[in-house]
Amino acid sequence: MTVIDISPSVMQFLLAFIVVAPLLGALAALLPAPPGLKGKNPDQAVLRHGVTVTGAVLVAAIVLAAGFDHDHPATMQATTDISWIPALDVRIHLGIDGISLPLLVLTALLTFLCALYSYFKLPAGPSPKAFVALVLVLESGTLATFAVLDLLLFFLAFEMVLIPMYFLIARWGGDQRQAAAWKFILYTLLGSVVMLLGLLLIGLKSGTFDMVALATDNGRGLTTSVQVIAVLAIGLGLAVKTPMWPLHSWLPDAHTAAPTVGSVLLAGVLLKMGTYGFVRILLPVAPDGMRTFAPYLAAFAVVGIVYGSLACLALARTGAKGDLKRLIAYSSVGHMGFVLLGIATMTPTGVNGALFANIAHGLITGLLFFLVGAVKDRYGTADLDTLAGARGAALYGRAPRLGALLAFAAVASLGLPGLAGFWGEMLTLFGAYSPAEGLSRPAFRTFMAIGAFGTLLTAAYMLIVVRRVCMGEHAPHSRLSPDEQTPQAADGPQQSGAAGSPSSGGAGPRTATTPQLADIHPYEAAAWTPLAALTVVAGLWPAVLLRLTDPAVQQLLAGGKS
């Protein structure tokens, strides 16, 4: 069943266009604008170019999804297979199935929303031309990662995103951006070197780099020792990008320093590349090696779940001077722990849960980083102690719609039933209750219990954040007066009498000493509404996504035999 009937040749063109168009758009962004397109403001012209290119890619992705045969989601569709380097049997092999299609659409959507947001709120930094070009190169590399079906092409696409993200952090980031950018690039490059060795080992030992052929063979052409070495090498590279505890330490620094759109793309798209590699490459190509390391992967995953939650609780407490962006970054360590736990179960239930959690995390955490960026713009800081002003000085009293949307994203992130964050975590825990044959049930049920405890910790820190940022603190427990707590709230109109007349109580409604903040701007609503709406849709109708992923996962785990 397809929503619209599209010929195979058009489907091939659409997939190739989705991968190549951002790269061509990046080159065009660096060229001088034609005289008729310069307009009065050349900077706005290049930002408009970014919106146009990412919008065209999103439309192509939606049309591709509409033409996808939903009755056969396990079959590779829109495939292109062209010889590129015959001596190494490297081919330009593209295709999508029910596993890669949702990630492809998510990437196109988030990049378009980031381009739209940047058109109105460009981060401070060098030329907009370079900014737009880097975002488009980043989009091309990410889309290629989810579309290629050759191991060496996968590696090239995987590496293609590193340089753009490095420069987005280093040139358009905030405080400590240089150190954060270097940490990001060093961690990921070192992991990638090890991953390349593992990919070469698989290709040379099996005689092919074709991911479809390798998945169908299901490891039968590789000895157990080769599979174990390959999983160790490739898994390390993928774990750094995921990020898995204890290889996560680059992430909080990168998120804290990155501009808003950089954080959205890093959390919503780039982290998914690591977990996608586990599902697309290691599970079907080296099942014996994965079975050897699955208990260790699950153990690291649940440690990450608890560690990430405890780090967030430490940042959220009063007086800790915790950064809200840093807190959301640590929450990603916990959420990606659930994805890794689902993969480690090696069961259809667990892997489907991992893929669902991937999409949910991209929607919810992308929205959270947009909102935190908006809060930081309005207050001039993301420090939780400063944001948690007296009642009436907090978001509900100063920007109620923004506060309501932040509360919505927070409860979605903690896994409230009826929203997207619930289903992925629930399915991964179900998968851990009954792992694949050959894996220890007592061990995985212990991991399930620890993961379930992690959901309680997640709820705790998210509710603390909502209480402090949206509702505010009682004045007797606040170290600062409302004026001192929000000295940089210059985004909205200052009310008369605000200066030099601090409120003696501060626990009541907003007074003249508490300047009102600008609430949600129209361009912000345009960028955020799709993410909020899809979070609700995925939570109420999870079958829309699971019908795509489940047949493909079943076939992947069976080595193409079902």
Coordinates of C-alpha atoms in Angstrom, one line a residue:
M1 CA 0.0 0.0 0.0
T2 CA 1.3 3.4 -1.0
V3 CA -0.3 6.8 -0.3
I4 CA 0.5 7.9 -3.8
D5 CA 1.6 5.8 -6.7
I6 CA 5.2 6.7 -7.8
S7 CA 7.3 4.8 -10.3
P8 CA 10.5 3.1 -9.1
S9 CA 12.7 5.5 -11.3
V10 CA 11.1 8.5 -9.6
M11 CA 11.6 7.0 -6.2
Q12 CA 15.3 6.5 -7.1
F13 CA 15.6 10.1 -8.2
L14 CA 13.9 11.4 -5.0
L15 CA 16.3 9.5 -2.7
A16 CA 19.4 10.6 -4.7
F17 CA 18.0 14.2 -4.7
I18 CA 17.5 14.1 -0.9
V19 CA 21.2 13.0 -0.4
V20 CA 22.8 15.3 -3.0
A21 CA 20.7 18.5 -3.0
P22 CA 22.0 19.8 0.4
L23 CA 25.6 19.4 -0.8
L24 CA 24.9 21.3 -4.0
G25 CA 23.0 23.9 -1.9
A26 CA 26.0 24.3 0.3
L27 CA 28.2 25.0 -2.7
A28 CA 25.7 27.5 -4.1
A29 CA 25.5 29.3 -0.7
L30 CA 29.2 30.1 -0.9
L31 CA 28.9 31.6 -4.4
P32 CA 28.0 35.3 -5.0
A33 CA 24.3 35.7 -5.2
P34 CA 22.9 36.5 -8.6
P35 CA 22.0 40.3 -8.8
G36 CA 18.3 39.6 -8.9
L37 CA 18.4 37.5 -5.7
K38 CA 20.6 39.7 -3.5
G39 CA 17.7 41.9 -2.4
K40 CA 18.4 44.7 0.1
N41 CA 20.1 42.4 2.6
P42 CA 22.6 39.8 1.2
D43 CA 22.8 38.0 4.6
Q44 CA 19.0 37.5 4.6
A45 CA 19.3 36.3 1.0
V46 CA 21.6 33.4 1.9
L47 CA 19.5 32.5 4.9
R48 CA 16.5 32.4 2.6
H49 CA 18.5 30.1 0.4
G50 CA 19.1 27.7 3.3
V51 CA 15.3 27.7 4.1
T52 CA 14.6 27.0 0.4
V53 CA 17.0 24.1 0.0
T54 CA 16.1 22.4 3.3
G55 CA 12.4 22.9 2.5
A56 CA 12.8 21.3 -0.9
V57 CA 14.6 18.3 0.7
L58 CA 11.8 18.0 3.3
V59 CA 9.1 18.0 0.6
A60 CA 11.1 15.3 -1.3
A61 CA 11.4 13.2 1.8
I62 CA 7.6 13.5 2.5
V63 CA 6.9 12.5 -1.1
L64 CA 9.3 9.6 -0.8
A65 CA 7.5 8.5 2.3
A66 CA 4.2 8.8 0.6
G67 CA 5.4 6.7 -2.3
F68 CA 7.0 4.1 0.0
D69 CA 5.3 0.6 -0.2
H70 CA 4.0 0.3 3.4
D71 CA 2.9 -3.3 2.8
H72 CA 6.6 -4.3 2.3
P73 CA 8.6 -2.2 4.7
A74 CA 11.3 -4.9 5.0
T75 CA 12.1 -4.6 1.3
M76 CA 14.8 -2.1 0.3
Q77 CA 13.1 0.5 -1.9
A78 CA 14.2 3.4 -4.1
T79 CA 17.5 1.6 -4.6
T80 CA 20.4 2.8 -6.7
D81 CA 23.4 0.5 -7.2
I82 CA 26.3 1.8 -9.3
S83 CA 29.9 0.6 -9.3
W84 CA 32.2 3.3 -7.9
I85 CA 35.6 1.8 -7.1
P86 CA 35.7 -1.6 -8.8
A87 CA 39.1 -2.6 -7.4
L88 CA 37.6 -2.5 -3.9
D89 CA 34.1 -3.5 -5.0
V90 CA 32.8 -0.2 -3.5
R91 CA 29.5 0.8 -4.9
I92 CA 27.2 3.8 -4.7
H93 CA 24.4 1.8 -3.2
L94 CA 21.4 3.7 -1.8
G95 CA 18.1 2.4 -0.5
I96 CA 15.5 2.8 2.3
D97 CA 13.4 0.4 4.3
G98 CA 11.1 0.8 7.4
I99 CA 14.1 1.3 9.6
S100 CA 15.8 4.1 7.7
L101 CA 12.8 6.0 6.4
P102 CA 11.6 7.5 9.7
L103 CA 15.2 8.7 10.5
L104 CA 15.4 10.2 7.0
V105 CA 12.2 12.2 7.4
L106 CA 13.2 13.2 10.9
T107 CA 16.5 14.6 9.7
A108 CA 14.9 16.5 6.9
L109 CA 12.3 18.0 9.2
L110 CA 14.7 19.1 12.0
T111 CA 17.1 20.6 9.5
F112 CA 14.3 22.6 7.8
L113 CA 13.0 23.8 11.2
C114 CA 16.6 24.9 12.2
A115 CA 17.0 26.8 8.9
L116 CA 13.7 28.5 9.4
Y117 CA 14.5 29.4 13.0
S118 CA 17.9 30.7 12.0
Y119 CA 16.4 33.0 9.3
F120 CA 14.8 35.0 12.1
K121 CA 17.3 34.3 14.9
L122 CA 20.8 33.8 13.5
P123 CA 23.4 33.0 16.2
A124 CA 26.1 35.6 16.6
G125 CA 29.2 34.7 14.7
P126 CA 31.0 35.0 11.3
S127 CA 29.4 35.1 7.8
P128 CA 25.9 33.7 7.4
K129 CA 27.1 32.2 4.1
A130 CA 29.4 29.9 6.0
F131 CA 26.7 29.1 8.6
V132 CA 24.2 28.0 5.9
A133 CA 26.8 26.0 4.0
L134 CA 27.8 24.1 7.1
V135 CA 24.3 23.3 8.1
L136 CA 23.6 22.0 4.5
V137 CA 26.8 19.8 4.5
L138 CA 25.7 18.5 7.9
E139 CA 22.3 17.6 6.5
S140 CA 23.8 15.9 3.5
G141 CA 26.1 13.7 5.6
T142 CA 23.4 12.7 8.0
L143 CA 20.9 11.8 5.3
A144 CA 23.6 9.8 3.4
T145 CA 24.3 7.9 6.6
F146 CA 20.7 6.7 6.8
A147 CA 20.5 6.0 3.0
V148 CA 23.7 4.3 2.0
L149 CA 24.1 0.5 1.8
D150 CA 27.8 0.2 1.5
L151 CA 30.1 -0.1 4.5
L152 CA 32.8 2.3 3.2
L153 CA 30.2 4.8 2.0
F154 CA 28.6 4.6 5.4
F155 CA 31.9 5.5 7.0
L156 CA 32.4 8.4 4.7
A157 CA 28.9 9.8 5.4
F158 CA 29.4 9.1 9.1
E159 CA 32.6 11.3 9.1
M160 CA 31.2 13.9 6.8
V161 CA 29.2 15.5 9.6
L162 CA 32.1 16.0 12.0
I163 CA 33.8 19.0 10.4
P164 CA 30.5 21.1 10.0
M165 CA 29.5 20.4 13.6
Y166 CA 33.0 21.3 14.8
F167 CA 32.8 24.7 13.1
L168 CA 29.2 25.3 14.2
I169 CA 30.3 24.9 17.8
A170 CA 33.7 26.6 17.5
R171 CA 32.6 29.7 15.5
W172 CA 28.9 30.2 16.5
G173 CA 28.9 28.7 20.0
G174 CA 28.9 30.4 23.4
D175 CA 31.3 30.3 26.3
Q176 CA 34.1 27.7 26.2
R177 CA 33.2 26.9 22.6
Q178 CA 36.8 26.2 21.4
A179 CA 37.5 23.6 24.1
A180 CA 34.1 22.0 23.6
A181 CA 34.6 21.8 19.8
W182 CA 38.0 20.2 20.2
K183 CA 36.7 17.7 22.7
F184 CA 33.9 16.8 20.3
I185 CA 36.2 16.3 17.3
L186 CA 38.9 14.4 19.1
Y187 CA 36.5 11.9 20.7
T188 CA 34.6 11.2 17.6
L189 CA 37.6 11.0 15.3
L190 CA 39.4 8.6 17.6
G191 CA 36.3 6.5 17.7
S192 CA 36.0 6.6 14.0
V193 CA 39.5 5.4 13.4
V194 CA 38.8 2.2 15.4
M195 CA 35.4 1.8 13.6
L196 CA 37.1 2.0 10.2
L197 CA 39.4 -0.9 11.1
G198 CA 36.4 -3.0 12.1
L199 CA 34.5 -2.2 8.8
L200 CA 37.6 -3.1 6.8
L201 CA 37.9 -6.3 8.7
I202 CA 34.3 -7.3 7.8
G203 CA 34.7 -6.3 4.2
L204 CA 38.0 -8.1 3.6
K205 CA 37.0 -11.3 5.4
S206 CA 33.6 -11.6 3.8
G207 CA 34.6 -10.4 0.4
T208 CA 32.0 -7.6 0.1
F209 CA 31.2 -4.2 1.6
D210 CA 27.5 -4.5 0.5
M211 CA 25.4 -4.1 3.7
V212 CA 22.4 -5.9 2.2
A213 CA 24.4 -9.0 1.2
L214 CA 26.2 -9.0 4.5
A215 CA 22.9 -8.8 6.4
T216 CA 21.4 -11.6 4.3
D217 CA 24.4 -13.8 5.0
N218 CA 23.8 -13.0 8.8
G219 CA 27.4 -13.6 9.8
R220 CA 27.7 -17.1 8.3
G221 CA 30.8 -16.0 6.2
L222 CA 32.6 -14.7 9.3
T223 CA 34.2 -16.7 12.1
T224 CA 33.1 -16.0 15.6
S225 CA 36.5 -14.5 16.5
V226 CA 36.3 -12.1 13.5
Q227 CA 32.8 -11.1 14.5
V228 CA 33.9 -10.4 18.1
I229 CA 36.8 -8.2 17.0
A230 CA 34.6 -6.4 14.5
V231 CA 31.9 -5.7 17.0
L232 CA 34.4 -4.4 19.5
A233 CA 36.0 -2.1 17.0
I234 CA 32.9 -0.9 15.3
G235 CA 30.9 -0.8 18.5
L236 CA 33.5 1.6 20.1
G237 CA 33.2 4.1 17.3
L238 CA 29.4 3.9 17.3
A239 CA 29.3 4.1 21.1
V240 CA 31.2 7.4 21.1
K241 CA 28.7 9.0 18.7
T242 CA 25.6 7.6 20.6
P243 CA 27.0 8.5 23.3
M244 CA 27.3 5.6 25.7
W245 CA 28.6 5.9 29.2
P246 CA 31.6 6.3 29.9
L247 CA 32.4 7.7 26.4
H248 CA 29.8 10.5 26.8
S249 CA 31.9 13.3 28.4
W250 CA 32.2 15.3 25.1
L251 CA 28.4 15.7 24.9
P252 CA 27.5 18.0 27.8
D253 CA 30.3 20.4 26.9
A254 CA 29.3 20.4 23.2
H255 CA 25.7 21.0 23.9
T256 CA 26.4 23.7 26.5
A257 CA 28.6 25.6 24.0
A258 CA 26.7 25.0 20.8
P259 CA 24.3 27.5 19.4
T260 CA 20.6 26.6 19.7
V261 CA 20.3 25.0 16.2
G262 CA 23.6 23.2 16.7
S263 CA 22.2 21.6 19.9
V264 CA 19.0 20.6 18.1
L265 CA 20.8 18.9 15.3
L266 CA 23.3 17.3 17.6
A267 CA 20.7 15.8 19.9
G268 CA 18.0 15.2 17.3
V269 CA 20.0 13.8 14.4
L270 CA 23.7 13.1 15.1
L271 CA 23.2 10.9 18.1
K272 CA 20.9 8.7 16.1
M273 CA 23.7 7.8 13.7
G274 CA 25.5 5.7 16.3
T275 CA 22.5 3.7 17.3
Y276 CA 21.5 3.3 13.7
G277 CA 24.9 1.7 13.0
F278 CA 24.3 -0.8 15.8
V279 CA 21.0 -1.9 14.2
R280 CA 21.9 -1.7 10.5
I281 CA 25.4 -3.2 10.7
L282 CA 26.3 -5.1 13.9
L283 CA 23.0 -6.9 14.7
P284 CA 22.6 -8.5 11.2
V285 CA 26.2 -8.8 10.1
A286 CA 27.9 -10.0 13.3
P287 CA 25.2 -11.6 15.4
D288 CA 27.6 -14.0 17.3
G289 CA 29.8 -11.1 18.2
M290 CA 26.9 -9.0 19.3
R291 CA 25.7 -11.9 21.5
T292 CA 29.1 -12.0 23.2
F293 CA 29.0 -8.2 24.0
A294 CA 25.2 -7.8 24.5
P295 CA 25.4 -8.2 28.3
Y296 CA 28.2 -5.6 28.6
L297 CA 26.4 -3.2 26.2
A298 CA 23.2 -3.6 28.4
A299 CA 25.2 -3.0 31.6
F300 CA 26.8 0.2 30.2
A301 CA 23.4 1.3 29.0
V302 CA 21.7 1.0 32.4
V303 CA 24.6 2.7 34.1
G304 CA 24.2 5.5 31.6
I305 CA 20.5 5.7 32.4
V306 CA 21.1 6.1 36.1
Y307 CA 24.2 8.2 35.8
G308 CA 22.5 10.7 33.4
S309 CA 19.6 11.0 35.8
L310 CA 21.7 11.5 38.8
A311 CA 23.8 14.2 37.0
C312 CA 20.6 16.0 36.1
L313 CA 19.3 15.8 39.7
A314 CA 22.6 17.3 40.9
L315 CA 22.4 20.1 38.4
A316 CA 18.7 20.8 39.2
R317 CA 19.1 21.3 42.9
T318 CA 18.9 24.7 44.4
G319 CA 22.3 26.5 44.7
A320 CA 24.1 24.1 42.3
K321 CA 24.3 26.9 39.6
G322 CA 23.4 24.2 37.0
D323 CA 23.1 25.1 33.4
L324 CA 19.7 24.1 31.9
K325 CA 21.3 23.3 28.5
R326 CA 23.8 21.1 30.3
L327 CA 21.0 19.3 32.2
I328 CA 19.2 18.5 28.9
A329 CA 22.4 17.2 27.5
Y330 CA 22.9 14.8 30.4
S331 CA 19.3 13.7 30.0
S332 CA 20.3 12.6 26.5
V333 CA 22.8 10.2 28.0
G334 CA 20.0 8.5 29.9
H335 CA 17.6 8.5 27.1
M336 CA 20.1 7.0 24.7
G337 CA 20.8 4.4 27.4
F338 CA 17.3 3.1 26.8
V339 CA 18.0 2.8 23.1
L340 CA 21.2 0.8 23.7
L341 CA 19.4 -1.4 26.2
G342 CA 16.8 -2.2 23.6
I343 CA 19.4 -3.1 21.0
A344 CA 21.3 -5.3 23.5
T345 CA 18.2 -7.5 24.0
M346 CA 18.6 -8.6 20.3
T347 CA 14.8 -9.2 20.2
P348 CA 12.2 -7.6 17.9
T349 CA 10.5 -6.0 20.8
G350 CA 13.6 -4.4 22.2
V351 CA 15.0 -3.3 18.8
N352 CA 11.6 -1.8 17.9
G353 CA 11.6 0.0 21.2
A354 CA 15.1 1.3 20.5
L355 CA 14.1 2.7 17.1
F356 CA 10.9 4.2 18.5
A357 CA 12.9 5.8 21.4
N358 CA 15.3 7.2 18.7
I359 CA 12.5 9.1 16.9
A360 CA 10.9 10.2 20.2
H361 CA 14.1 11.5 21.5
G362 CA 14.8 13.4 18.3
L363 CA 11.3 15.1 18.5
I364 CA 11.3 15.8 22.2
T365 CA 14.9 16.8 22.9
G366 CA 15.0 18.8 19.7
L367 CA 12.0 20.8 21.0
L368 CA 13.6 21.1 24.5
F369 CA 16.8 22.6 23.1
F370 CA 14.7 25.1 21.0
L371 CA 12.9 26.1 24.2
V372 CA 16.0 26.3 26.3
G373 CA 17.6 28.5 23.6
A374 CA 14.6 30.8 23.7
V375 CA 14.7 31.0 27.5
K376 CA 18.4 31.8 27.4
D377 CA 17.7 34.5 24.8
R378 CA 15.1 36.1 27.0
Y379 CA 16.9 35.9 30.4
G380 CA 20.4 36.2 29.1
T381 CA 21.4 33.1 30.9
A382 CA 20.6 29.4 31.3
D383 CA 21.6 29.2 34.9
L384 CA 18.9 27.4 36.8
D385 CA 19.3 29.4 40.0
T386 CA 18.8 32.6 38.1
L387 CA 15.9 31.3 36.1
A388 CA 14.1 30.0 39.2
G389 CA 13.0 33.5 40.4
A390 CA 10.3 34.3 42.8
R391 CA 6.8 33.3 41.8
G392 CA 5.6 35.6 39.2
A393 CA 9.2 36.1 38.0
A394 CA 9.3 32.6 36.6
L395 CA 8.0 31.6 33.1
Y396 CA 4.4 31.0 34.0
G397 CA 4.2 34.6 35.3
R398 CA 6.3 36.2 32.6
A399 CA 5.8 34.2 29.4
P400 CA 3.0 31.7 30.1
R401 CA 2.8 30.1 26.7
L402 CA 6.6 29.5 26.6
G403 CA 6.3 28.1 30.1
A404 CA 3.5 25.8 29.2
L405 CA 5.3 24.4 26.1
L406 CA 8.5 23.8 28.2
A407 CA 6.4 21.9 30.8
F408 CA 4.8 19.9 27.9
A409 CA 8.2 19.0 26.5
A410 CA 9.5 18.0 30.0
V411 CA 6.6 15.7 30.7
A412 CA 7.0 14.1 27.3
S413 CA 10.7 13.6 28.0
L414 CA 9.9 11.8 31.3
G415 CA 7.8 9.3 29.4
L416 CA 4.2 10.3 30.2
P417 CA 1.8 7.8 28.7
G418 CA 0.1 9.3 25.6
L419 CA 3.2 11.1 24.5
A420 CA 6.0 9.8 22.3
G421 CA 8.6 9.3 25.1
F422 CA 6.5 6.5 26.7
W423 CA 6.5 3.7 24.1
G424 CA 10.2 3.4 23.4
E425 CA 11.1 3.1 27.0
M426 CA 8.3 0.6 27.7
L427 CA 9.2 -1.6 24.7
T428 CA 12.9 -1.7 25.6
L429 CA 12.1 -2.8 29.2
F430 CA 9.7 -5.5 27.8
G431 CA 12.5 -6.7 25.6
A432 CA 14.9 -6.8 28.5
Y433 CA 12.4 -9.0 30.4
S434 CA 12.7 -11.7 27.8
P435 CA 16.0 -11.2 25.8
A436 CA 17.2 -13.3 22.8
E437 CA 18.1 -16.9 23.1
G438 CA 21.6 -17.4 24.6
L439 CA 21.5 -14.3 26.7
S440 CA 21.1 -14.5 30.5
R441 CA 17.5 -13.8 31.6
P442 CA 18.4 -13.0 35.3
A443 CA 21.0 -10.5 34.1
F444 CA 18.7 -8.7 31.7
R445 CA 15.8 -8.7 34.2
T446 CA 18.2 -7.0 36.6
F447 CA 19.0 -4.5 33.9
M448 CA 15.3 -4.0 33.3
A449 CA 14.8 -3.2 37.0
I450 CA 17.6 -0.7 37.0
G451 CA 16.2 0.9 33.8
A452 CA 12.8 1.1 35.4
F453 CA 14.3 2.8 38.4
G454 CA 15.9 5.3 36.0
T455 CA 12.5 6.3 34.7
L456 CA 11.6 7.4 38.2
L457 CA 14.8 9.4 38.5
T458 CA 14.0 11.0 35.1
A459 CA 10.5 12.0 36.3
A460 CA 12.1 13.5 39.5
Y461 CA 14.6 15.8 37.8
M462 CA 12.2 16.9 35.0
L463 CA 9.5 17.8 37.5
I464 CA 12.0 19.7 39.6
V465 CA 13.0 21.7 36.4
V466 CA 9.4 22.5 35.7
R467 CA 8.7 23.6 39.2
R468 CA 11.8 25.8 39.4
V469 CA 11.8 27.3 35.9
C470 CA 8.1 27.6 35.2
M471 CA 6.7 28.1 38.7
G472 CA 9.6 29.8 40.5
E473 CA 10.9 29.6 44.1
H474 CA 9.3 30.9 47.2
A475 CA 10.8 34.3 48.0
P476 CA 12.0 33.3 51.6
H477 CA 14.1 30.6 50.1
S478 CA 15.5 32.7 47.2
R479 CA 18.9 34.3 47.6
L480 CA 18.1 37.1 45.1
S481 CA 15.4 39.6 44.7
P482 CA 13.3 39.5 41.5
D483 CA 15.2 42.4 40.0
E484 CA 18.6 40.7 40.7
Q485 CA 17.4 37.4 39.4
T486 CA 16.4 38.7 36.0
P487 CA 18.7 41.6 35.3
Q488 CA 19.0 40.7 31.6
A489 CA 15.3 40.3 30.7
A490 CA 15.4 42.9 28.0
D491 CA 13.5 40.9 25.3
G492 CA 10.1 42.3 26.4
P493 CA 9.0 45.8 27.3
Q494 CA 10.2 47.0 30.7
Q495 CA 7.4 48.2 32.9
S496 CA 7.6 51.5 34.6
G497 CA 8.9 51.5 38.1
A498 CA 10.9 48.3 37.7
A499 CA 14.2 49.9 38.5
G500 CA 15.2 50.6 42.0
S501 CA 12.1 49.3 43.7
P502 CA 12.5 45.6 44.6
S503 CA 9.5 43.8 46.0
S504 CA 9.7 42.9 49.6
G505 CA 7.7 39.8 49.3
G506 CA 7.8 38.4 45.7
A507 CA 5.8 35.3 46.4
G508 CA 2.6 36.8 45.0
P509 CA 1.6 37.7 41.4
R510 CA 3.9 39.5 39.0
T511 CA 4.3 43.2 40.1
A512 CA 5.8 46.3 38.5
T513 CA 9.3 45.1 39.6
T514 CA 9.0 42.1 37.4
P515 CA 9.4 43.0 33.7
Q516 CA 7.3 40.9 31.3
L517 CA 9.2 38.8 28.8
A518 CA 8.2 38.3 25.1
D519 CA 6.1 35.2 24.8
I520 CA 6.3 32.9 21.8
H521 CA 7.1 34.7 18.6
P522 CA 5.3 33.6 15.4
Y523 CA 8.6 32.2 13.9
E524 CA 9.2 30.2 17.0
A525 CA 5.7 28.8 16.9
A526 CA 6.3 27.8 13.3
A527 CA 9.5 26.0 14.2
W528 CA 8.2 24.3 17.4
T529 CA 4.6 23.3 16.6
P530 CA 5.5 20.4 14.2
L531 CA 7.7 18.8 16.9
A532 CA 5.0 19.2 19.6
A533 CA 2.3 17.9 17.3
L534 CA 4.3 14.8 16.2
T535 CA 5.1 14.1 19.9
V536 CA 1.4 13.8 20.5
V537 CA 0.7 11.8 17.3
A538 CA 3.5 9.3 18.0
G539 CA 2.3 8.9 21.5
L540 CA -1.4 8.3 20.6
W541 CA -0.8 6.3 17.5
P542 CA 2.5 4.4 17.9
A543 CA 1.4 1.8 15.4
V544 CA 2.1 4.3 12.6
L545 CA 5.8 4.0 13.3
L546 CA 5.9 0.4 14.5
R547 CA 4.1 -0.9 11.4
L548 CA 7.1 0.5 9.5
T549 CA 9.9 -0.8 11.7
D550 CA 8.7 -4.2 12.9
P551 CA 8.7 -6.2 9.6
A552 CA 12.2 -4.7 8.8
V553 CA 13.5 -5.5 12.2
Q554 CA 12.1 -9.1 12.0
Q555 CA 13.9 -9.6 8.7
L556 CA 17.1 -8.0 9.9
L557 CA 17.4 -10.2 12.9
A558 CA 16.5 -13.3 10.9
G559 CA 19.2 -12.5 8.3
G560 CA 16.8 -11.8 5.5
K561 CA 15.0 -15.2 5.8
S562 CA 11.6 -13.8 6.9

